[in-house]
Amino acid sequence: MSTKGQNIDVSMCSFHSVVVYQDRAEIKREICVNVKGGESDIIITGLSESIDGDSIHVEGQGNDATINDVTYYTSTKNKNEDDTEDAHRSILEKIKEKERELSRLDFHRQTL
């Protein structure tokens, strides 16, 4: 059984409806995809980073089509990990710089 995939950037899709509440908004979009027989993966990108993954609902229409699974994941962790590594490197460089400065001062103190 072969898996076919389609990537769809949701920011390029029009809004079907928007309802604004005090603490959230409900946004509905219509995304049209054509799938052939067999299993297909539809990957939707461009969602807001503040989305509640548990609030995502998917409906499908068509002949003999079944939605087997909806999975939500974010790549924000990778960005945060990269930021953490950059901050760590920066701190280590500052420590090395201060150690060199301390070594120079210690040398000058000894020569006085």
PDB file of N, CA and C in Angstrom:
ATOM      1  N   MET A   1       0.849  -1.177   0.000  1.00  0.00           N
ATOM      2  CA  MET A   1       0.000   0.000   0.000  1.00  0.00           C
ATOM      3  C   MET A   1       0.889   1.232   0.000  1.00  0.00           C
ATOM      4  N   SER A   2       0.793   2.069  -1.022  1.00  0.00           N
ATOM      5  CA  SER A   2       1.668   3.240  -1.108  1.00  0.00           C
ATOM      6  C   SER A   2       0.976   4.468  -0.518  1.00  0.00           C
ATOM      7  N   THR A   3       1.763   5.298   0.155  1.00  0.00           N
ATOM      8  CA  THR A   3       1.231   6.517   0.760  1.00  0.00           C
ATOM      9  C   THR A   3       1.581   7.701  -0.126  1.00  0.00           C
ATOM     10  N   LYS A   4       0.564   8.477  -0.470  1.00  0.00           N
ATOM     11  CA  LYS A   4       0.760   9.678  -1.263  1.00  0.00           C
ATOM     12  C   LYS A   4       0.632  10.866  -0.328  1.00  0.00           C
ATOM     13  N   GLY A   5       1.367  11.935  -0.600  1.00  0.00           N
ATOM     14  CA  GLY A   5       1.312  13.091   0.285  1.00  0.00           C
ATOM     15  C   GLY A   5       1.095  14.381  -0.466  1.00  0.00           C
ATOM     16  N   GLN A   6       0.427  15.327   0.209  1.00  0.00           N
ATOM     17  CA  GLN A   6       0.225  16.664  -0.328  1.00  0.00           C
ATOM     18  C   GLN A   6       0.504  17.659   0.788  1.00  0.00           C
ATOM     19  N   ASN A   7       1.260  18.696   0.480  1.00  0.00           N
ATOM     20  CA  ASN A   7       1.500  19.781   1.438  1.00  0.00           C
ATOM     21  C   ASN A   7       0.641  20.965   1.039  1.00  0.00           C
ATOM     22  N   ILE A   8      -0.057  21.525   2.023  1.00  0.00           N
ATOM     23  CA  ILE A   8      -0.932  22.664   1.774  1.00  0.00           C
ATOM     24  C   ILE A   8      -0.591  23.756   2.784  1.00  0.00           C
ATOM     25  N   ASP A   9      -0.277  24.960   2.286  1.00  0.00           N
ATOM     26  CA  ASP A   9      -0.008  26.103   3.154  1.00  0.00           C
ATOM     27  C   ASP A   9      -1.341  26.779   3.447  1.00  0.00           C
ATOM     28  N   VAL A  10      -1.803  26.661   4.697  1.00  0.00           N
ATOM     29  CA  VAL A  10      -3.116  27.164   5.067  1.00  0.00           C
ATOM     30  C   VAL A  10      -3.217  28.681   4.912  1.00  0.00           C
ATOM     31  N   SER A  11      -2.095  29.392   4.969  1.00  0.00           N
ATOM     32  CA  SER A  11      -2.136  30.848   4.813  1.00  0.00           C
ATOM     33  C   SER A  11      -2.545  31.248   3.396  1.00  0.00           C
ATOM     34  N   MET A  12      -2.484  30.324   2.462  1.00  0.00           N
ATOM     35  CA  MET A  12      -2.898  30.600   1.086  1.00  0.00           C
ATOM     36  C   MET A  12      -4.364  30.254   0.846  1.00  0.00           C
ATOM     37  N   CYS A  13      -5.045  29.703   1.860  1.00  0.00           N
ATOM     38  CA  CYS A  13      -6.443  29.285   1.724  1.00  0.00           C
ATOM     39  C   CYS A  13      -7.365  30.354   2.294  1.00  0.00           C
ATOM     40  N   SER A  14      -8.519  30.509   1.677  1.00  0.00           N
ATOM     41  CA  SER A  14      -9.455  31.540   2.139  1.00  0.00           C
ATOM     42  C   SER A  14     -10.221  31.062   3.375  1.00  0.00           C
ATOM     43  N   PHE A  15     -10.726  32.043   4.120  1.00  0.00           N
ATOM     44  CA  PHE A  15     -11.519  31.756   5.313  1.00  0.00           C
ATOM     45  C   PHE A  15     -12.929  31.357   4.903  1.00  0.00           C
ATOM     46  N   HIS A  16     -13.470  30.372   5.595  1.00  0.00           N
ATOM     47  CA  HIS A  16     -14.866  29.999   5.406  1.00  0.00           C
ATOM     48  C   HIS A  16     -15.720  30.806   6.378  1.00  0.00           C
ATOM     49  N   SER A  17     -15.248  30.897   7.643  1.00  0.00           N
ATOM     50  CA  SER A  17     -15.916  31.726   8.648  1.00  0.00           C
ATOM     51  C   SER A  17     -14.955  31.997   9.798  1.00  0.00           C
ATOM     52  N   VAL A  18     -15.236  33.091  10.532  1.00  0.00           N
ATOM     53  CA  VAL A  18     -14.441  33.461  11.702  1.00  0.00           C
ATOM     54  C   VAL A  18     -15.411  33.896  12.796  1.00  0.00           C
ATOM     55  N   VAL A  19     -15.236  33.342  13.992  1.00  0.00           N
ATOM     56  CA  VAL A  19     -16.020  33.755  15.159  1.00  0.00           C
ATOM     57  C   VAL A  19     -15.009  34.137  16.243  1.00  0.00           C
ATOM     58  N   VAL A  20     -15.145  35.343  16.792  1.00  0.00           N
ATOM     59  CA  VAL A  20     -14.220  35.824  17.808  1.00  0.00           C
ATOM     60  C   VAL A  20     -14.906  35.774  19.169  1.00  0.00           C
ATOM     61  N   TYR A  21     -14.235  35.120  20.128  1.00  0.00           N
ATOM     62  CA  TYR A  21     -14.690  35.042  21.507  1.00  0.00           C
ATOM     63  C   TYR A  21     -13.752  35.884  22.361  1.00  0.00           C
ATOM     64  N   GLN A  22     -14.058  36.040  23.646  1.00  0.00           N
ATOM     65  CA  GLN A  22     -13.192  36.838  24.509  1.00  0.00           C
ATOM     66  C   GLN A  22     -11.801  36.227  24.657  1.00  0.00           C
ATOM     67  N   ASP A  23     -11.707  34.903  24.715  1.00  0.00           N
ATOM     68  CA  ASP A  23     -10.428  34.257  24.987  1.00  0.00           C
ATOM     69  C   ASP A  23      -9.864  33.449  23.818  1.00  0.00           C
ATOM     70  N   ARG A  24     -10.540  33.479  22.683  1.00  0.00           N
ATOM     71  CA  ARG A  24     -10.066  32.696  21.539  1.00  0.00           C
ATOM     72  C   ARG A  24     -10.851  33.085  20.282  1.00  0.00           C
ATOM     73  N   ALA A  25     -10.465  32.515  19.191  1.00  0.00           N
ATOM     74  CA  ALA A  25     -11.191  32.705  17.933  1.00  0.00           C
ATOM     75  C   ALA A  25     -11.371  31.348  17.274  1.00  0.00           C
ATOM     76  N   GLU A  26     -12.459  31.199  16.586  1.00  0.00           N
ATOM     77  CA  GLU A  26     -12.708  29.970  15.820  1.00  0.00           C
ATOM     78  C   GLU A  26     -12.612  30.346  14.346  1.00  0.00           C
ATOM     79  N   ILE A  27     -11.687  29.713  13.666  1.00  0.00           N
ATOM     80  CA  ILE A  27     -11.462  30.010  12.253  1.00  0.00           C
ATOM     81  C   ILE A  27     -11.711  28.737  11.460  1.00  0.00           C
ATOM     82  N   LYS A  28     -12.584  28.848  10.471  1.00  0.00           N
ATOM     83  CA  LYS A  28     -12.852  27.705   9.606  1.00  0.00           C
ATOM     84  C   LYS A  28     -12.361  28.041   8.209  1.00  0.00           C
ATOM     85  N   ARG A  29     -11.640  27.089   7.644  1.00  0.00           N
ATOM     86  CA  ARG A  29     -11.137  27.238   6.285  1.00  0.00           C
ATOM     87  C   ARG A  29     -11.582  26.034   5.478  1.00  0.00           C
ATOM     88  N   GLU A  30     -11.765  26.254   4.208  1.00  0.00           N
ATOM     89  CA  GLU A  30     -12.089  25.160   3.315  1.00  0.00           C
ATOM     90  C   GLU A  30     -10.867  24.860   2.471  1.00  0.00           C
ATOM     91  N   ILE A  31     -10.411  23.647   2.566  1.00  0.00           N
ATOM     92  CA  ILE A  31      -9.231  23.215   1.824  1.00  0.00           C
ATOM     93  C   ILE A  31      -9.665  22.082   0.912  1.00  0.00           C
ATOM     94  N   CYS A  32      -9.490  22.280  -0.357  1.00  0.00           N
ATOM     95  CA  CYS A  32      -9.885  21.255  -1.326  1.00  0.00           C
ATOM     96  C   CYS A  32      -8.663  20.458  -1.764  1.00  0.00           C
ATOM     97  N   VAL A  33      -8.775  19.161  -1.655  1.00  0.00           N
ATOM     98  CA  VAL A  33      -7.709  18.276  -2.115  1.00  0.00           C
ATOM     99  C   VAL A  33      -8.335  17.161  -2.934  1.00  0.00           C
ATOM    100  N   ASN A  34      -7.595  16.723  -3.901  1.00  0.00           N
ATOM    101  CA  ASN A  34      -8.016  15.574  -4.694  1.00  0.00           C
ATOM    102  C   ASN A  34      -7.110  14.413  -4.339  1.00  0.00           C
ATOM    103  N   VAL A  35      -7.700  13.328  -3.913  1.00  0.00           N
ATOM    104  CA  VAL A  35      -6.917  12.143  -3.588  1.00  0.00           C
ATOM    105  C   VAL A  35      -7.378  10.990  -4.456  1.00  0.00           C
ATOM    106  N   LYS A  36      -6.448  10.161  -4.786  1.00  0.00           N
ATOM    107  CA  LYS A  36      -6.766   8.957  -5.561  1.00  0.00           C
ATOM    108  C   LYS A  36      -6.904   7.799  -4.600  1.00  0.00           C
ATOM    109  N   GLY A  37      -7.257   6.663  -5.105  1.00  0.00           N
ATOM    110  CA  GLY A  37      -7.431   5.480  -4.275  1.00  0.00           C
ATOM    111  C   GLY A  37      -6.186   5.165  -3.464  1.00  0.00           C
ATOM    112  N   GLY A  38      -6.376   4.587  -2.303  1.00  0.00           N
ATOM    113  CA  GLY A  38      -5.265   4.250  -1.429  1.00  0.00           C
ATOM    114  C   GLY A  38      -5.136   5.255  -0.300  1.00  0.00           C
ATOM    115  N   GLU A  39      -4.074   5.117   0.456  1.00  0.00           N
ATOM    116  CA  GLU A  39      -3.843   5.983   1.616  1.00  0.00           C
ATOM    117  C   GLU A  39      -3.112   7.251   1.191  1.00  0.00           C
ATOM    118  N   SER A  40      -3.519   8.384   1.746  1.00  0.00           N
ATOM    119  CA  SER A  40      -2.886   9.670   1.444  1.00  0.00           C
ATOM    120  C   SER A  40      -2.621  10.437   2.730  1.00  0.00           C
ATOM    121  N   ASP A  41      -1.525  11.183   2.770  1.00  0.00           N
ATOM    122  CA  ASP A  41      -1.232  12.094   3.866  1.00  0.00           C
ATOM    123  C   ASP A  41      -1.424  13.508   3.346  1.00  0.00           C
ATOM    124  N   ILE A  42      -2.181  14.299   4.079  1.00  0.00           N
ATOM    125  CA  ILE A  42      -2.365  15.707   3.758  1.00  0.00           C
ATOM    126  C   ILE A  42      -1.672  16.479   4.872  1.00  0.00           C
ATOM    127  N   ILE A  43      -0.640  17.236   4.546  1.00  0.00           N
ATOM    128  CA  ILE A  43       0.133  17.984   5.541  1.00  0.00           C
ATOM    129  C   ILE A  43      -0.216  19.460   5.385  1.00  0.00           C
ATOM    130  N   ILE A  44      -0.774  20.038   6.448  1.00  0.00           N
ATOM    131  CA  ILE A  44      -1.196  21.433   6.424  1.00  0.00           C
ATOM    132  C   ILE A  44      -0.189  22.248   7.223  1.00  0.00           C
ATOM    133  N   THR A  45       0.421  23.230   6.567  1.00  0.00           N
ATOM    134  CA  THR A  45       1.427  24.083   7.204  1.00  0.00           C
ATOM    135  C   THR A  45       0.890  25.505   7.307  1.00  0.00           C
ATOM    136  N   GLY A  46       1.616  26.351   8.025  1.00  0.00           N
ATOM    137  CA  GLY A  46       1.256  27.755   8.118  1.00  0.00           C
ATOM    138  C   GLY A  46       0.244  28.078   9.200  1.00  0.00           C
ATOM    139  N   LEU A  47       0.001  27.137  10.110  1.00  0.00           N
ATOM    140  CA  LEU A  47      -0.930  27.392  11.210  1.00  0.00           C
ATOM    141  C   LEU A  47      -0.271  28.293  12.249  1.00  0.00           C
ATOM    142  N   SER A  48      -1.073  29.002  13.008  1.00  0.00           N
ATOM    143  CA  SER A  48      -0.566  29.878  14.060  1.00  0.00           C
ATOM    144  C   SER A  48       0.166  29.056  15.112  1.00  0.00           C
ATOM    145  N   GLU A  49       1.259  29.621  15.668  1.00  0.00           N
ATOM    146  CA  GLU A  49       1.994  28.936  16.736  1.00  0.00           C
ATOM    147  C   GLU A  49       1.187  28.869  18.021  1.00  0.00           C
ATOM    148  N   SER A  50       0.161  29.716  18.144  1.00  0.00           N
ATOM    149  CA  SER A  50      -0.635  29.736  19.374  1.00  0.00           C
ATOM    150  C   SER A  50      -1.859  28.836  19.300  1.00  0.00           C
ATOM    151  N   ILE A  51      -1.948  28.025  18.269  1.00  0.00           N
ATOM    152  CA  ILE A  51      -3.115  27.154  18.110  1.00  0.00           C
ATOM    153  C   ILE A  51      -3.140  26.084  19.200  1.00  0.00           C
ATOM    154  N   ASP A  52      -4.328  25.758  19.656  1.00  0.00           N
ATOM    155  CA  ASP A  52      -4.520  24.663  20.599  1.00  0.00           C
ATOM    156  C   ASP A  52      -4.686  23.391  19.774  1.00  0.00           C
ATOM    157  N   GLY A  53      -3.711  22.516  19.826  1.00  0.00           N
ATOM    158  CA  GLY A  53      -3.735  21.300  19.020  1.00  0.00           C
ATOM    159  C   GLY A  53      -4.958  20.439  19.249  1.00  0.00           C
ATOM    160  N   ASP A  54      -5.537  20.514  20.451  1.00  0.00           N
ATOM    161  CA  ASP A  54      -6.736  19.724  20.751  1.00  0.00           C
ATOM    162  C   ASP A  54      -7.995  20.313  20.128  1.00  0.00           C
ATOM    163  N   SER A  55      -7.899  21.520  19.568  1.00  0.00           N
ATOM    164  CA  SER A  55      -9.086  22.168  19.011  1.00  0.00           C
ATOM    165  C   SER A  55      -9.224  21.950  17.501  1.00  0.00           C
ATOM    166  N   ILE A  56      -8.301  21.228  16.915  1.00  0.00           N
ATOM    167  CA  ILE A  56      -8.327  21.030  15.464  1.00  0.00           C
ATOM    168  C   ILE A  56      -9.364  19.961  15.107  1.00  0.00           C
ATOM    169  N   HIS A  57     -10.239  20.313  14.170  1.00  0.00           N
ATOM    170  CA  HIS A  57     -11.257  19.379  13.690  1.00  0.00           C
ATOM    171  C   HIS A  57     -11.139  19.295  12.174  1.00  0.00           C
ATOM    172  N   VAL A  58     -11.286  18.104  11.653  1.00  0.00           N
ATOM    173  CA  VAL A  58     -11.178  17.882  10.213  1.00  0.00           C
ATOM    174  C   VAL A  58     -12.415  17.123   9.764  1.00  0.00           C
ATOM    175  N   GLU A  59     -13.011  17.614   8.680  1.00  0.00           N
ATOM    176  CA  GLU A  59     -14.153  16.934   8.075  1.00  0.00           C
ATOM    177  C   GLU A  59     -13.829  16.685   6.618  1.00  0.00           C
ATOM    178  N   GLY A  60     -14.382  15.649   6.081  1.00  0.00           N
ATOM    179  CA  GLY A  60     -14.153  15.341   4.683  1.00  0.00           C
ATOM    180  C   GLY A  60     -15.447  15.016   3.972  1.00  0.00           C
ATOM    181  N   GLN A  61     -15.465  15.286   2.689  1.00  0.00           N
ATOM    182  CA  GLN A  61     -16.613  14.958   1.853  1.00  0.00           C
ATOM    183  C   GLN A  61     -16.099  14.240   0.626  1.00  0.00           C
ATOM    184  N   GLY A  62     -16.878  13.361   0.116  1.00  0.00           N
ATOM    185  CA  GLY A  62     -16.483  12.663  -1.096  1.00  0.00           C
ATOM    186  C   GLY A  62     -16.948  11.228  -1.050  1.00  0.00           C
ATOM    187  N   ASN A  63     -16.762  10.570  -2.146  1.00  0.00           N
ATOM    188  CA  ASN A  63     -17.184   9.176  -2.260  1.00  0.00           C
ATOM    189  C   ASN A  63     -16.129   8.245  -1.699  1.00  0.00           C
ATOM    190  N   ASP A  64     -16.543   7.378  -0.826  1.00  0.00           N
ATOM    191  CA  ASP A  64     -15.678   6.326  -0.300  1.00  0.00           C
ATOM    192  C   ASP A  64     -14.381   6.848   0.331  1.00  0.00           C
ATOM    193  N   ALA A  65     -14.437   8.000   0.984  1.00  0.00           N
ATOM    194  CA  ALA A  65     -13.247   8.540   1.651  1.00  0.00           C
ATOM    195  C   ALA A  65     -13.434   8.416   3.161  1.00  0.00           C
ATOM    196  N   THR A  66     -12.351   8.065   3.855  1.00  0.00           N
ATOM    197  CA  THR A  66     -12.381   7.947   5.307  1.00  0.00           C
ATOM    198  C   THR A  66     -11.168   8.662   5.879  1.00  0.00           C
ATOM    199  N   ILE A  67     -11.400   9.493   6.906  1.00  0.00           N
ATOM    200  CA  ILE A  67     -10.293  10.135   7.614  1.00  0.00           C
ATOM    201  C   ILE A  67      -9.910   9.200   8.746  1.00  0.00           C
ATOM    202  N   ASN A  68      -8.699   8.652   8.678  1.00  0.00           N
ATOM    203  CA  ASN A  68      -8.251   7.696   9.680  1.00  0.00           C
ATOM    204  C   ASN A  68      -7.616   8.336  10.896  1.00  0.00           C
ATOM    205  N   ASP A  69      -6.918   9.458  10.699  1.00  0.00           N
ATOM    206  CA  ASP A  69      -6.166  10.031  11.811  1.00  0.00           C
ATOM    207  C   ASP A  69      -5.880  11.496  11.530  1.00  0.00           C
ATOM    208  N   VAL A  70      -5.844  12.292  12.594  1.00  0.00           N
ATOM    209  CA  VAL A  70      -5.427  13.684  12.526  1.00  0.00           C
ATOM    210  C   VAL A  70      -4.343  13.853  13.580  1.00  0.00           C
ATOM    211  N   THR A  71      -3.159  14.279  13.154  1.00  0.00           N
ATOM    212  CA  THR A  71      -2.032  14.445  14.060  1.00  0.00           C
ATOM    213  C   THR A  71      -1.545  15.880  13.968  1.00  0.00           C
ATOM    214  N   TYR A  72      -1.325  16.500  15.123  1.00  0.00           N
ATOM    215  CA  TYR A  72      -0.817  17.874  15.172  1.00  0.00           C
ATOM    216  C   TYR A  72       0.559  17.859  15.816  1.00  0.00           C
ATOM    217  N   TYR A  73       1.514  18.527  15.190  1.00  0.00           N
ATOM    218  CA  TYR A  73       2.825  18.686  15.800  1.00  0.00           C
ATOM    219  C   TYR A  73       3.386  20.036  15.382  1.00  0.00           C
ATOM    220  N   THR A  74       4.333  20.522  16.144  1.00  0.00           N
ATOM    221  CA  THR A  74       4.947  21.811  15.861  1.00  0.00           C
ATOM    222  C   THR A  74       6.463  21.660  15.864  1.00  0.00           C
ATOM    223  N   SER A  75       7.100  22.480  15.083  1.00  0.00           N
ATOM    224  CA  SER A  75       8.567  22.455  15.046  1.00  0.00           C
ATOM    225  C   SER A  75       9.151  23.525  15.950  1.00  0.00           C
ATOM    226  N   THR A  76       8.332  24.153  16.777  1.00  0.00           N
ATOM    227  CA  THR A  76       8.802  25.207  17.675  1.00  0.00           C
ATOM    228  C   THR A  76       9.894  24.694  18.601  1.00  0.00           C
ATOM    229  N   LYS A  77       9.808  23.439  19.021  1.00  0.00           N
ATOM    230  CA  LYS A  77      10.823  22.880  19.916  1.00  0.00           C
ATOM    231  C   LYS A  77      12.205  22.984  19.298  1.00  0.00           C
ATOM    232  N   ASN A  78      12.309  22.699  18.015  1.00  0.00           N
ATOM    233  CA  ASN A  78      13.615  22.771  17.359  1.00  0.00           C
ATOM    234  C   ASN A  78      14.150  24.190  17.384  1.00  0.00           C
ATOM    235  N   LYS A  79      13.289  25.168  17.131  1.00  0.00           N
ATOM    236  CA  LYS A  79      13.716  26.565  17.172  1.00  0.00           C
ATOM    237  C   LYS A  79      14.164  26.931  18.578  1.00  0.00           C
ATOM    238  N   ASN A  80      13.413  26.510  19.591  1.00  0.00           N
ATOM    239  CA  ASN A  80      13.779  26.802  20.981  1.00  0.00           C
ATOM    240  C   ASN A  80      15.101  26.126  21.341  1.00  0.00           C
ATOM    241  N   GLU A  81      15.295  24.905  20.877  1.00  0.00           N
ATOM    242  CA  GLU A  81      16.554  24.209  21.143  1.00  0.00           C
ATOM    243  C   GLU A  81      17.715  24.952  20.498  1.00  0.00           C
ATOM    244  N   ASP A  82      17.514  25.436  19.263  1.00  0.00           N
ATOM    245  CA  ASP A  82      18.571  26.196  18.584  1.00  0.00           C
ATOM    246  C   ASP A  82      18.878  27.477  19.344  1.00  0.00           C
ATOM    247  N   ASP A  83      17.815  28.173  19.804  1.00  0.00           N
ATOM    248  CA  ASP A  83      18.020  29.403  20.579  1.00  0.00           C
ATOM    249  C   ASP A  83      18.781  29.105  21.866  1.00  0.00           C
ATOM    250  N   THR A  84      18.461  28.000  22.527  1.00  0.00           N
ATOM    251  CA  THR A  84      19.141  27.618  23.764  1.00  0.00           C
ATOM    252  C   THR A  84      20.613  27.323  23.501  1.00  0.00           C
ATOM    253  N   GLU A  85      20.891  26.606  22.414  1.00  0.00           N
ATOM    254  CA  GLU A  85      22.284  26.308  22.075  1.00  0.00           C
ATOM    255  C   GLU A  85      23.061  27.583  21.753  1.00  0.00           C
ATOM    256  N   ASP A  86      22.431  28.514  21.034  1.00  0.00           N
ATOM    257  CA  ASP A  86      23.094  29.792  20.726  1.00  0.00           C
ATOM    258  C   ASP A  86      23.380  30.569  22.003  1.00  0.00           C
ATOM    259  N   ALA A  87      22.433  30.610  22.921  1.00  0.00           N
ATOM    260  CA  ALA A  87      22.631  31.321  24.191  1.00  0.00           C
ATOM    261  C   ALA A  87      23.745  30.656  24.991  1.00  0.00           C
ATOM    262  N   HIS A  88      23.785  29.327  24.990  1.00  0.00           N
ATOM    263  CA  HIS A  88      24.824  28.584  25.705  1.00  0.00           C
ATOM    264  C   HIS A  88      26.203  28.915  25.138  1.00  0.00           C
ATOM    265  N   ARG A  89      26.327  28.904  23.805  1.00  0.00           N
ATOM    266  CA  ARG A  89      27.606  29.240  23.175  1.00  0.00           C
ATOM    267  C   ARG A  89      28.033  30.659  23.527  1.00  0.00           C
ATOM    268  N   SER A  90      27.079  31.566  23.504  1.00  0.00           N
ATOM    269  CA  SER A  90      27.376  32.963  23.828  1.00  0.00           C
ATOM    270  C   SER A  90      27.880  33.101  25.264  1.00  0.00           C
ATOM    271  N   ILE A  91      27.252  32.409  26.192  1.00  0.00           N
ATOM    272  CA  ILE A  91      27.676  32.457  27.599  1.00  0.00           C
ATOM    273  C   ILE A  91      29.067  31.854  27.755  1.00  0.00           C
ATOM    274  N   LEU A  92      29.333  30.718  27.100  1.00  0.00           N
ATOM    275  CA  LEU A  92      30.660  30.104  27.172  1.00  0.00           C
ATOM    276  C   LEU A  92      31.736  31.047  26.625  1.00  0.00           C
ATOM    277  N   GLU A  93      31.448  31.754  25.540  1.00  0.00           N
ATOM    278  CA  GLU A  93      32.407  32.700  24.971  1.00  0.00           C
ATOM    279  C   GLU A  93      32.671  33.853  25.943  1.00  0.00           C
ATOM    280  N   LYS A  94      31.622  34.342  26.599  1.00  0.00           N
ATOM    281  CA  LYS A  94      31.800  35.410  27.595  1.00  0.00           C
ATOM    282  C   LYS A  94      32.635  34.928  28.771  1.00  0.00           C
ATOM    283  N   ILE A  95      32.438  33.688  29.195  1.00  0.00           N
ATOM    284  CA  ILE A  95      33.232  33.124  30.295  1.00  0.00           C
ATOM    285  C   ILE A  95      34.699  33.054  29.891  1.00  0.00           C
ATOM    286  N   LYS A  96      34.963  32.570  28.681  1.00  0.00           N
ATOM    287  CA  LYS A  96      36.349  32.489  28.198  1.00  0.00           C
ATOM    288  C   LYS A  96      36.978  33.872  28.134  1.00  0.00           C
ATOM    289  N   GLU A  97      36.213  34.850  27.670  1.00  0.00           N
ATOM    290  CA  GLU A  97      36.721  36.220  27.590  1.00  0.00           C
ATOM    291  C   GLU A  97      37.060  36.749  28.987  1.00  0.00           C
ATOM    292  N   LYS A  98      36.213  36.509  29.952  1.00  0.00           N
ATOM    293  CA  LYS A  98      36.463  36.968  31.334  1.00  0.00           C
ATOM    294  C   LYS A  98      37.649  36.227  31.948  1.00  0.00           C
ATOM    295  N   GLU A  99      37.814  34.945  31.624  1.00  0.00           N
ATOM    296  CA  GLU A  99      38.971  34.194  32.127  1.00  0.00           C
ATOM    297  C   GLU A  99      40.270  34.766  31.566  1.00  0.00           C
ATOM    298  N   ARG A 100      40.264  35.125  30.272  1.00  0.00           N
ATOM    299  CA  ARG A 100      41.464  35.740  29.672  1.00  0.00           C
ATOM    300  C   ARG A 100      41.752  37.091  30.327  1.00  0.00           C
ATOM    301  N   GLU A 101      40.712  37.869  30.569  1.00  0.00           N
ATOM    302  CA  GLU A 101      40.884  39.158  31.223  1.00  0.00           C
ATOM    303  C   GLU A 101      41.429  38.978  32.643  1.00  0.00           C
ATOM    304  N   LEU A 102      40.894  38.015  33.359  1.00  0.00           N
ATOM    305  CA  LEU A 102      41.359  37.729  34.715  1.00  0.00           C
ATOM    306  C   LEU A 102      42.815  37.284  34.694  1.00  0.00           C
ATOM    307  N   SER A 103      43.181  36.475  33.728  1.00  0.00           N
ATOM    308  CA  SER A 103      44.561  36.015  33.602  1.00  0.00           C
ATOM    309  C   SER A 103      45.501  37.187  33.344  1.00  0.00           C
ATOM    310  N   ARG A 104      45.112  38.111  32.470  1.00  0.00           N
ATOM    311  CA  ARG A 104      45.936  39.308  32.207  1.00  0.00           C
ATOM    312  C   ARG A 104      46.082  40.151  33.466  1.00  0.00           C
ATOM    313  N   LEU A 105      44.987  40.364  34.184  1.00  0.00           N
ATOM    314  CA  LEU A 105      45.038  41.163  35.415  1.00  0.00           C
ATOM    315  C   LEU A 105      45.912  40.498  36.471  1.00  0.00           C
ATOM    316  N   ASP A 106      45.792  39.170  36.549  1.00  0.00           N
ATOM    317  CA  ASP A 106      46.617  38.428  37.509  1.00  0.00           C
ATOM    318  C   ASP A 106      48.095  38.556  37.153  1.00  0.00           C
ATOM    319  N   PHE A 107      48.426  38.489  35.876  1.00  0.00           N
ATOM    320  CA  PHE A 107      49.807  38.657  35.433  1.00  0.00           C
ATOM    321  C   PHE A 107      50.323  40.043  35.798  1.00  0.00           C
ATOM    322  N   HIS A 108      49.516  41.089  35.549  1.00  0.00           N
ATOM    323  CA  HIS A 108      49.918  42.463  35.882  1.00  0.00           C
ATOM    324  C   HIS A 108      50.084  42.641  37.387  1.00  0.00           C
ATOM    325  N   ARG A 109      49.243  42.019  38.167  1.00  0.00           N
ATOM    326  CA  ARG A 109      49.339  42.102  39.632  1.00  0.00           C
ATOM    327  C   ARG A 109      50.640  41.485  40.097  1.00  0.00           C
ATOM    328  N   GLN A 110      51.027  40.358  39.514  1.00  0.00           N
ATOM    329  CA  GLN A 110      52.258  39.684  39.924  1.00  0.00           C
ATOM    330  C   GLN A 110      53.508  40.473  39.548  1.00  0.00           C
ATOM    331  N   THR A 111      53.443  41.242  38.468  1.00  0.00           N
ATOM    332  CA  THR A 111      54.618  41.993  38.024  1.00  0.00           C
ATOM    333  C   THR A 111      54.779  43.303  38.773  1.00  0.00           C
ATOM    334  N   LEU A 112      53.812  43.698  39.542  1.00  0.00           N
ATOM    335  CA  LEU A 112      53.925  44.961  40.296  1.00  0.00           C
ATOM    336  C   LEU A 112      54.716  44.833  41.534  1.00  0.00           C
TER     337      LEU A 112
END
